[in-house]
PDB file of C-alpha atoms in Angstrom:
ATOM      1  CA  MET A 185     -55.233  -4.014  11.333  1.00 43.00           C
ATOM      2  CA  ARG A 186     -58.049  -6.410  12.193  1.00 44.00           C
ATOM      3  CA  SER A 187     -61.475  -5.657  10.761  1.00 49.00           C
ATOM      4  CA  ARG A 188     -64.072  -4.789  13.414  1.00 52.00           C
ATOM      5  CA  SER A 189     -67.802  -5.425  13.240  1.00 49.00           C
ATOM      6  CA  CYS A 190     -70.995  -4.995  15.263  1.00 67.00           C
ATOM      7  CA  ALA A 191     -70.543  -8.436  16.784  1.00 53.00           C
ATOM      8  CA  ASP A 192     -67.158  -7.451  18.261  1.00 53.00           C
ATOM      9  CA  ARG A 193     -68.346  -4.391  20.211  1.00 56.00           C
ATOM     10  CA  PRO A 194     -72.049  -3.611  19.782  1.00 52.00           C
ATOM     11  CA  GLU A 195     -71.735  -0.401  21.812  1.00 57.00           C
ATOM     12  CA  GLU A 196     -69.426   1.020  19.127  1.00 66.00           C
ATOM     13  CA  LEU A 197     -71.436   1.636  15.976  1.00 77.00           C
ATOM     14  CA  LEU A 198     -68.753   3.619  14.181  1.00 83.00           C
ATOM     15  CA  GLU A 199     -65.015   3.964  14.026  1.00 89.00           C
ATOM     16  CA  GLN A 200     -63.143   7.246  13.717  1.00 91.00           C
ATOM     17  CA  LEU A 201     -60.021   7.402  11.605  1.00 94.00           C
ATOM     18  CA  ILE A 202     -57.826  10.446  11.179  1.00 96.00           C
ATOM     19  CA  SER A 203     -57.208  11.620   7.628  1.00 95.00           C
ATOM     20  CA  TYR A 204     -53.824  13.376   7.183  1.00 97.00           C
ATOM     21  CA  ASP A 205     -52.617  15.571   4.335  1.00 96.00           C
ATOM     22  CA  SER A 206     -49.557  17.773   4.836  1.00 95.00           C
ATOM     23  CA  THR A 207     -50.659  20.140   2.048  1.00 94.00           C
ATOM     24  CA  ARG A 208     -54.124  20.692   3.519  1.00 95.00           C
ATOM     25  CA  TYR A 209     -55.390  22.947   6.299  1.00 96.00           C
ATOM     26  CA  PRO A 210     -56.411  21.477   8.611  1.00 96.00           C
ATOM     27  CA  LYS A 211     -53.814  18.715   8.194  1.00 96.00           C
ATOM     28  CA  TYR A 212     -55.768  16.272  10.371  1.00 97.00           C
ATOM     29  CA  ILE A 213     -59.479  15.586   9.846  1.00 97.00           C
ATOM     30  CA  PRO A 214     -61.383  12.919  11.829  1.00 96.00           C
ATOM     31  CA  GLU A 215     -63.673  10.776   9.675  1.00 95.00           C
ATOM     32  CA  ALA A 216     -66.377   8.393  10.911  1.00 94.00           C
ATOM     33  CA  TYR A 217     -66.975   4.974   9.329  1.00 92.00           C
ATOM     34  CA  CYS A 218     -70.038   2.832  10.031  1.00 91.00           C
ATOM     35  CA  LEU A 219     -69.134  -0.608  11.363  1.00 88.00           C
ATOM     36  CA  CYS A 220     -72.554  -2.223  10.889  1.00 86.00           C
ATOM     37  CA  LYS A 221     -74.271  -3.300   7.698  1.00 86.00           C
ATOM     38  CA  GLY A 222     -77.671  -3.127   9.372  1.00 86.00           C
ATOM     39  CA  CYS A 223     -78.898  -1.292  12.461  1.00 85.00           C
ATOM     40  CA  LEU A 224     -78.995  -2.487  16.047  1.00 82.00           C
ATOM     41  CA  THR A 225     -82.661  -2.675  17.027  1.00 80.00           C
ATOM     42  CA  GLY A 226     -84.914  -4.568  19.372  1.00 72.00           C
ATOM     43  CA  ASP A 227     -84.749  -5.223  23.097  1.00 77.00           C
ATOM     44  CA  TYR A 228     -81.341  -6.918  22.921  1.00 77.00           C
ATOM     45  CA  GLY A 229     -79.724  -4.743  20.245  1.00 75.00           C
ATOM     46  CA  GLU A 230     -79.507  -7.391  17.567  1.00 80.00           C
ATOM     47  CA  GLU A 231     -78.499  -6.317  14.069  1.00 82.00           C
ATOM     48  CA  ASN A 232     -81.496  -5.834  11.775  1.00 85.00           C
ATOM     49  CA  LEU A 233     -80.695  -6.000   8.047  1.00 86.00           C
ATOM     50  CA  HIS A 234     -84.076  -4.465   7.145  1.00 89.00           C
ATOM     51  CA  PHE A 235     -82.345  -1.172   7.975  1.00 89.00           C
ATOM     52  CA  ARG A 236     -79.050   0.100   6.618  1.00 90.00           C
ATOM     53  CA  SER A 237     -76.404   1.914   8.630  1.00 89.00           C
ATOM     54  CA  THR A 238     -75.347   4.793   6.424  1.00 91.00           C
ATOM     55  CA  PRO A 239     -72.837   7.626   6.884  1.00 94.00           C
ATOM     56  CA  VAL A 240     -73.900  11.187   7.658  1.00 95.00           C
ATOM     57  CA  PHE A 241     -71.823  13.777   5.800  1.00 97.00           C
ATOM     58  CA  MET A 242     -71.006  17.359   6.717  1.00 97.00           C
ATOM     59  CA  PRO A 243     -69.848  19.853   4.093  1.00 97.00           C
ATOM     60  CA  THR A 244     -66.572  21.466   5.138  1.00 96.00           C
ATOM     61  CA  VAL A 245     -64.233  24.085   3.743  1.00 97.00           C
ATOM     62  CA  ILE A 246     -60.538  23.209   3.625  1.00 97.00           C
ATOM     63  CA  LEU A 247     -57.490  24.957   2.217  1.00 97.00           C
ATOM     64  CA  HIS A 248     -55.010  23.228  -0.119  1.00 95.00           C
ATOM     65  CA  ARG A 249     -51.472  24.557  -0.352  1.00 94.00           C
ATOM     66  CA  THR A 250     -50.341  25.213  -3.914  1.00 93.00           C
ATOM     67  CA  THR A 251     -46.782  25.150  -5.227  1.00 91.00           C
ATOM     68  CA  SER A 252     -46.868  28.966  -5.575  1.00 91.00           C
ATOM     69  CA  CYS A 253     -45.511  31.492  -3.098  1.00 90.00           C
ATOM     70  CA  THR A 254     -46.410  35.163  -2.783  1.00 90.00           C
ATOM     71  CA  GLY A 255     -44.379  37.491  -0.577  1.00 91.00           C
ATOM     72  CA  GLY A 256     -42.546  34.510   0.931  1.00 89.00           C
ATOM     73  CA  ARG A 257     -45.811  32.784   1.961  1.00 92.00           C
ATOM     74  CA  TYR A 258     -47.589  29.755   0.586  1.00 91.00           C
ATOM     75  CA  VAL A 259     -50.671  30.300  -1.544  1.00 94.00           C
ATOM     76  CA  TYR A 260     -53.761  28.261  -0.619  1.00 95.00           C
ATOM     77  CA  THR A 261     -56.884  27.437  -2.618  1.00 96.00           C
ATOM     78  CA  GLU A 262     -60.272  26.939  -1.017  1.00 97.00           C
ATOM     79  CA  ASP A 263     -61.996  23.595  -1.511  1.00 96.00           C
ATOM     80  CA  TYR A 264     -65.313  22.172  -0.313  1.00 96.00           C
ATOM     81  CA  ILE A 265     -65.434  18.528   0.756  1.00 95.00           C
ATOM     82  CA  SER A 266     -67.949  16.271   2.502  1.00 96.00           C
ATOM     83  CA  ILE A 267     -66.658  14.551   5.627  1.00 96.00           C
ATOM     84  CA  PRO A 268     -68.387  11.498   7.168  1.00 96.00           C
ATOM     85  CA  VAL A 269     -69.153  12.570  10.755  1.00 95.00           C
ATOM     86  CA  GLY A 270     -71.533   9.866  11.990  1.00 92.00           C
ATOM     87  CA  CYS A 271     -73.972   7.108  11.089  1.00 91.00           C
ATOM     88  CA  THR A 272     -77.734   6.848  10.918  1.00 91.00           C
ATOM     89  CA  CYS A 273     -80.276   4.140  10.082  1.00 89.00           C
ATOM     90  CA  VAL A 274     -82.422   4.162   6.953  1.00 91.00           C
ATOM     91  CA  PRO A 275     -85.006   1.592   5.826  1.00 90.00           C
ATOM     92  CA  GLU A 276     -83.564  -0.964   3.409  1.00 78.00           C
ATOM     93  CA  HIS A 277     -85.352  -2.141   0.288  1.00 73.00           C
ATOM     94  CA  GLU A 278     -85.882  -5.894   0.406  1.00 59.00           C
ATOM     95  CA  LYS A 279     -83.581  -6.747  -2.541  1.00 57.00           C
ATOM     96  CA  GLU A 280     -80.763  -4.500  -1.218  1.00 51.00           C
ATOM     97  CA  ALA A 281     -80.703  -6.029   2.270  1.00 48.00           C
ATOM     98  CA  GLN A 282     -77.966  -8.518   1.334  1.00 52.00           C
ATOM     99  CA  GLN A 283     -75.588  -5.987  -0.252  1.00 55.00           C
ATOM    100  CA  VAL A 284     -72.534  -4.572   1.513  1.00 52.00           C
ATOM    101  CA  ASN A 285     -72.689  -1.173   3.257  1.00 55.00           C
ATOM    102  CA  SER A 286     -71.121   1.559   1.131  1.00 54.00           C
ATOM    103  CA  SER A 287     -69.320   3.140   4.101  1.00 56.00           C
ATOM    104  CA  ILE A 288     -67.571  -0.145   4.888  1.00 54.00           C
ATOM    105  CA  ASP A 289     -66.533  -0.520   1.213  1.00 55.00           C
ATOM    106  CA  LYS A 290     -65.020   2.994   1.119  1.00 55.00           C
ATOM    107  CA  ARG A 291     -63.147   2.400   4.385  1.00 54.00           C
ATOM    108  CA  ALA A 292     -61.617  -0.833   3.062  1.00 51.00           C
ATOM    109  CA  VAL A 293     -60.526   0.853  -0.167  1.00 47.00           C
ATOM    110  CA  LYS A 294     -59.071   3.800   1.748  1.00 53.00           C
ATOM    111  CA  LEU A 295     -57.132   1.519   4.117  1.00 50.00           C
ATOM    112  CA  LEU A 296     -55.732  -0.459   1.172  1.00 49.00           C
ATOM    113  CA  GLY A 297     -54.588   2.786  -0.464  1.00 49.00           C
ATOM    114  CA  ASN A 298     -52.446   3.818   2.552  1.00 47.00           C
TER     115      ASN A 298
END
């Protein structure tokens, strides 16, 4: 899969990937990943590294299937997770402006793990 960036499609500021786990309910969860290091600002939408594109998380309840059965039915445990659902811009400190966006790092690690 080719890596995408702001320069490729500036109208797309995030990418949605579907997380799948057969032992989880829901099995499929869409997750948003920020594609930009900075934020698109100005009259022509150029990327500004004085701002950082950062993920917005939403707390969510999911159910994990255990190996136990009761009355012929699976037993589930409740779990709370944070799901990235979008991106927003935050001011960047001057010395941090050259560092890589944390959302992009997590996406790369997750893709390598699959």
